[in-house]
Amino acid sequence: MKPFSIDERTFPPLFDVEAIWSVLWQRRMTVLACVGAMLALTLLYLAVAKPSYTATASILIDPRDSHATNFNSVLPGIGPDSAAIASQVFIIESRDLLMDVFESEGIENDSEFSDRGLLSFLYADDALAKDSTFKRFQRAVSAERAGLTYVIDVSFKSQSSDKAARIANAIVGRYRAGLAGERETANSDVNSLLADRIGGLQKNVGDAERAVADFKSRHQILDPASGGTLQSQIDQLTSQLIVARGDADQAKDKYDQALAAGTLPAGLDRLSEILSSSTTEKLREDYNQRAAELASYEIVYQPRHPTIKRLQSELNRTRGLMAAEAKRITRELKAKYDLAAQNVATLQAKLDDLRRQSENSDVAQVELRRLEAKAQAARTVLDDFLKRAEETAQLQGLQLSEARVISAAAPPVQPTWPKPFLLLPVSAALGLLAGCGLALMRGPAHPPEDGPEGPARSRPQTVELPKGDISTAPADLGEYRRPGAAGTGVHASIRAIRRRFSQAGSEAFSRDLLQLVRRIISHLTEHPKPYVLAVSSTHDPLEAKLAGAMIGIGLEQADQNVLVVEFGRRPGLEIPARRGTGMFVDSASGLQTVMYNAAAEGGPASRDRLTMNDILTDAGAFDFVLVMAPSITDSSWDAELFVDADLMLFALGPSEETSEALTLLRQRLDAGQIRRCATLAIIPESMEAAENQAARHLRPAEDGEWARGVLGRRGHAADE
């Protein structure tokens, strides 16, 4: 078994090319007339239209900026980015720039742009007339960037080639002059602004410097270069104090040594090492001389000798002088030590006082630094302004325009409009399209009568359903026409349906029937075959037989094995009541058919024992099983038999309404069964329409092979 898969590519094309070509061929005179009319109008336009010429000038926006000096320009170049180049296009097309050209070239009095024709009475005001003339002039100007380059093409359209070139060059010249003027104007403006600001900046610098000087004067903060600041004084006093302390320590050491030496002659020798003195040297020499003489005379004389006494007396006197000298030296060293100590104390007192002043002047130093920073900032700004003012003054006349003309506009030789070689083919193509559209709207030259090629594909209608849950409404499969006249037999109608598939010109019928098959398949749930379709009706059981035959023939044409299951007895068929052991091919539909004879077993009671499993046992390897059920209003209707059907189809007659069928279904079926139901209307067509339809079509039938592709293209699956 193969599961179903619907292939959308197998359905008929949306457009029938052959039918469209047939209509166009039949209405070929209409198409040719439209093409001729369009060409005539084009030739008339070419005869009366005035030629227009377009002159183009090209300018290059050079992103490189030429510098004659190292000075920065006040107004820099346009820049290389795409937005900057595109902005120049809008500048060229701006009203101010074009108005300058408009006035300088005298366009206001040019008849080409000022001629207002029949609408001149609307422009009684001169201002309105000038504005109208300018707008026509503005529409003739176009500026376009050449791709992603730095080139801009400026074009002007006019009836005179010389005028077009002249005005295009005038627009370019005005644009370049505007660029150069902008830079010169920017320099002048900046010079004036800088001059105004420099005077104020100089005053600010003077005020800031005076504030610094006044603050130093009030707080006695001297210039560091003169050494008068507190810190420099502290450093000087510290150095002096260190020297004074060294001197005091040295004086103290000498004084201590003098005290230790005493007043004896030996001590005077040590004092001579501490402090050099000529008196000390003479006293020492005198003492040594007299001591030597005394020692010499003591050897000769006795201790009582006058010479000895004289010498001893002189020696004692010298010793006394030496002691006095030693005391004097000691006093002198003491005085030096006292002076050095006093000097140290004085310096220390001054240093302490300066340090206290330094501690008290921290706030003043902070304020002084703030004032000095403010003065320095003012001097820096003033220097920058002075430097920039000098630069801008020197840049006057040195800046070059970055817009360069690379191609001046020349008078064109050929007009740009109208172009006959373009208008004639385009007009012919438009006339052809218009003619084809008109021909298709008119349709075939001999429109066919209403017949089977134009049956309703669906039956869209507004149905007023009975009160209840709208979700339980059955699916509406639409309205379909069947061959055969009303009142003919069922078998004759089924044979007519089968013949229609092989009849020439029955493509529409085949497509409608296969469309029905497709809609039925779309309501089936995928599962292993066979699929069970129960076909019934609301009133007339013959409608169910005809609908089932149409569906079975359609499935057979789609290469599906179909088994038709009927209930009842046919003459000449001896088939058991409960199980259909025999199978035959129906002569009318050509489908495999099995008959269950319920009447032989005593009516509906016997058929109650028949289940769907019994029917599927006889189905074998069929793909579809069509169970032909009695009418839902028939007393033999048994819903239990069709509880396992995949889809229950109810055929409606021409006069039956969907709302009436829904009422009957809700009376006999529950909501779950109604969801597996669908309705379709079978409308018989007239025999005359069928004959006309067969006579009008000359093309052989191709729907058989086409129909077999509807369900024939499927993926392989395992047999169940």
PDB file of N, CA, C and O in Angstrom, residues 230-231 234 352-363 365:
ATOM      1  N   LEU A 230      59.875  83.210  51.879  1.00  0.00           N
ATOM      2  CA  LEU A 230      60.036  82.610  53.211  1.00  0.00           C
ATOM      3  C   LEU A 230      60.862  81.342  53.151  1.00  0.00           C
ATOM      4  O   LEU A 230      61.728  81.108  54.018  1.00  0.00           O
ATOM      5  N   GLN A 231      60.629  80.550  52.128  1.00  0.00           N
ATOM      6  CA  GLN A 231      61.363  79.292  52.064  1.00  0.00           C
ATOM      7  C   GLN A 231      62.848  79.540  51.836  1.00  0.00           C
ATOM      8  O   GLN A 231      63.703  78.857  52.432  1.00  0.00           O
ATOM      9  N   ILE A 234      64.276  80.719  55.070  1.00  0.00           N
ATOM     10  CA  ILE A 234      64.424  79.587  56.005  1.00  0.00           C
ATOM     11  C   ILE A 234      65.642  78.762  55.640  1.00  0.00           C
ATOM     12  O   ILE A 234      66.415  78.326  56.513  1.00  0.00           O
ATOM     13  N   ASP A 352      62.809  79.811  63.849  1.00  0.00           N
ATOM     14  CA  ASP A 352      61.501  79.415  64.379  1.00  0.00           C
ATOM     15  C   ASP A 352      60.422  80.408  63.968  1.00  0.00           C
ATOM     16  O   ASP A 352      59.291  80.021  63.633  1.00  0.00           O
ATOM     17  N   ASP A 353      60.781  81.670  63.971  1.00  0.00           N
ATOM     18  CA  ASP A 353      59.802  82.680  63.578  1.00  0.00           C
ATOM     19  C   ASP A 353      59.428  82.552  62.100  1.00  0.00           C
ATOM     20  O   ASP A 353      58.250  82.644  61.725  1.00  0.00           O
ATOM     21  N   LEU A 354      60.439  82.301  61.267  1.00  0.00           N
ATOM     22  CA  LEU A 354      60.143  82.129  59.837  1.00  0.00           C
ATOM     23  C   LEU A 354      59.313  80.876  59.588  1.00  0.00           C
ATOM     24  O   LEU A 354      58.434  80.857  58.710  1.00  0.00           O
ATOM     25  N   ARG A 355      59.599  79.842  60.344  1.00  0.00           N
ATOM     26  CA  ARG A 355      58.817  78.614  60.164  1.00  0.00           C
ATOM     27  C   ARG A 355      57.365  78.836  60.567  1.00  0.00           C
ATOM     28  O   ARG A 355      56.439  78.305  59.936  1.00  0.00           O
ATOM     29  N   ARG A 356      57.162  79.594  61.628  1.00  0.00           N
ATOM     30  CA  ARG A 356      55.778  79.903  62.006  1.00  0.00           C
ATOM     31  C   ARG A 356      55.095  80.734  60.913  1.00  0.00           C
ATOM     32  O   ARG A 356      53.919  80.508  60.590  1.00  0.00           O
ATOM     33  N   GLN A 357      55.857  81.683  60.364  1.00  0.00           N
ATOM     34  CA  GLN A 357      55.268  82.456  59.269  1.00  0.00           C
ATOM     35  C   GLN A 357      54.957  81.574  58.054  1.00  0.00           C
ATOM     36  O   GLN A 357      53.945  81.770  57.374  1.00  0.00           O
ATOM     37  N   SER A 358      55.820  80.594  57.782  1.00  0.00           N
ATOM     38  CA  SER A 358      55.581  79.699  56.646  1.00  0.00           C
ATOM     39  C   SER A 358      54.340  78.849  56.862  1.00  0.00           C
ATOM     40  O   SER A 358      53.553  78.615  55.937  1.00  0.00           O
ATOM     41  N   GLU A 359      54.169  78.376  58.087  1.00  0.00           N
ATOM     42  CA  GLU A 359      52.973  77.595  58.375  1.00  0.00           C
ATOM     43  C   GLU A 359      51.715  78.437  58.222  1.00  0.00           C
ATOM     44  O   GLU A 359      50.679  77.950  57.760  1.00  0.00           O
ATOM     45  N   ASN A 360      51.789  79.687  58.604  1.00  0.00           N
ATOM     46  CA  ASN A 360      50.605  80.549  58.501  1.00  0.00           C
ATOM     47  C   ASN A 360      50.329  81.017  57.074  1.00  0.00           C
ATOM     48  O   ASN A 360      49.239  81.514  56.776  1.00  0.00           O
ATOM     49  N   SER A 361      51.310  80.865  56.182  1.00  0.00           N
ATOM     50  CA  SER A 361      51.116  81.372  54.810  1.00  0.00           C
ATOM     51  C   SER A 361      50.719  80.279  53.815  1.00  0.00           C
ATOM     52  O   SER A 361      50.757  80.502  52.613  1.00  0.00           O
ATOM     53  N   ASP A 362      50.323  79.062  54.271  1.00  0.00           N
ATOM     54  CA  ASP A 362      49.929  77.985  53.341  1.00  0.00           C
ATOM     55  C   ASP A 362      48.691  78.376  52.543  1.00  0.00           C
ATOM     56  O   ASP A 362      48.612  78.168  51.328  1.00  0.00           O
ATOM     57  N   VAL A 363      47.705  78.958  53.222  1.00  0.00           N
ATOM     58  CA  VAL A 363      46.479  79.374  52.521  1.00  0.00           C
ATOM     59  C   VAL A 363      46.799  80.448  51.499  1.00  0.00           C
ATOM     60  O   VAL A 363      46.269  80.455  50.377  1.00  0.00           O
ATOM     61  N   GLN A 365      49.597  80.780  49.944  1.00  0.00           N
ATOM     62  CA  GLN A 365      50.291  80.147  48.822  1.00  0.00           C
ATOM     63  C   GLN A 365      49.297  79.474  47.872  1.00  0.00           C
ATOM     64  O   GLN A 365      49.451  79.523  46.646  1.00  0.00           O
TER      65      GLN A 365
END
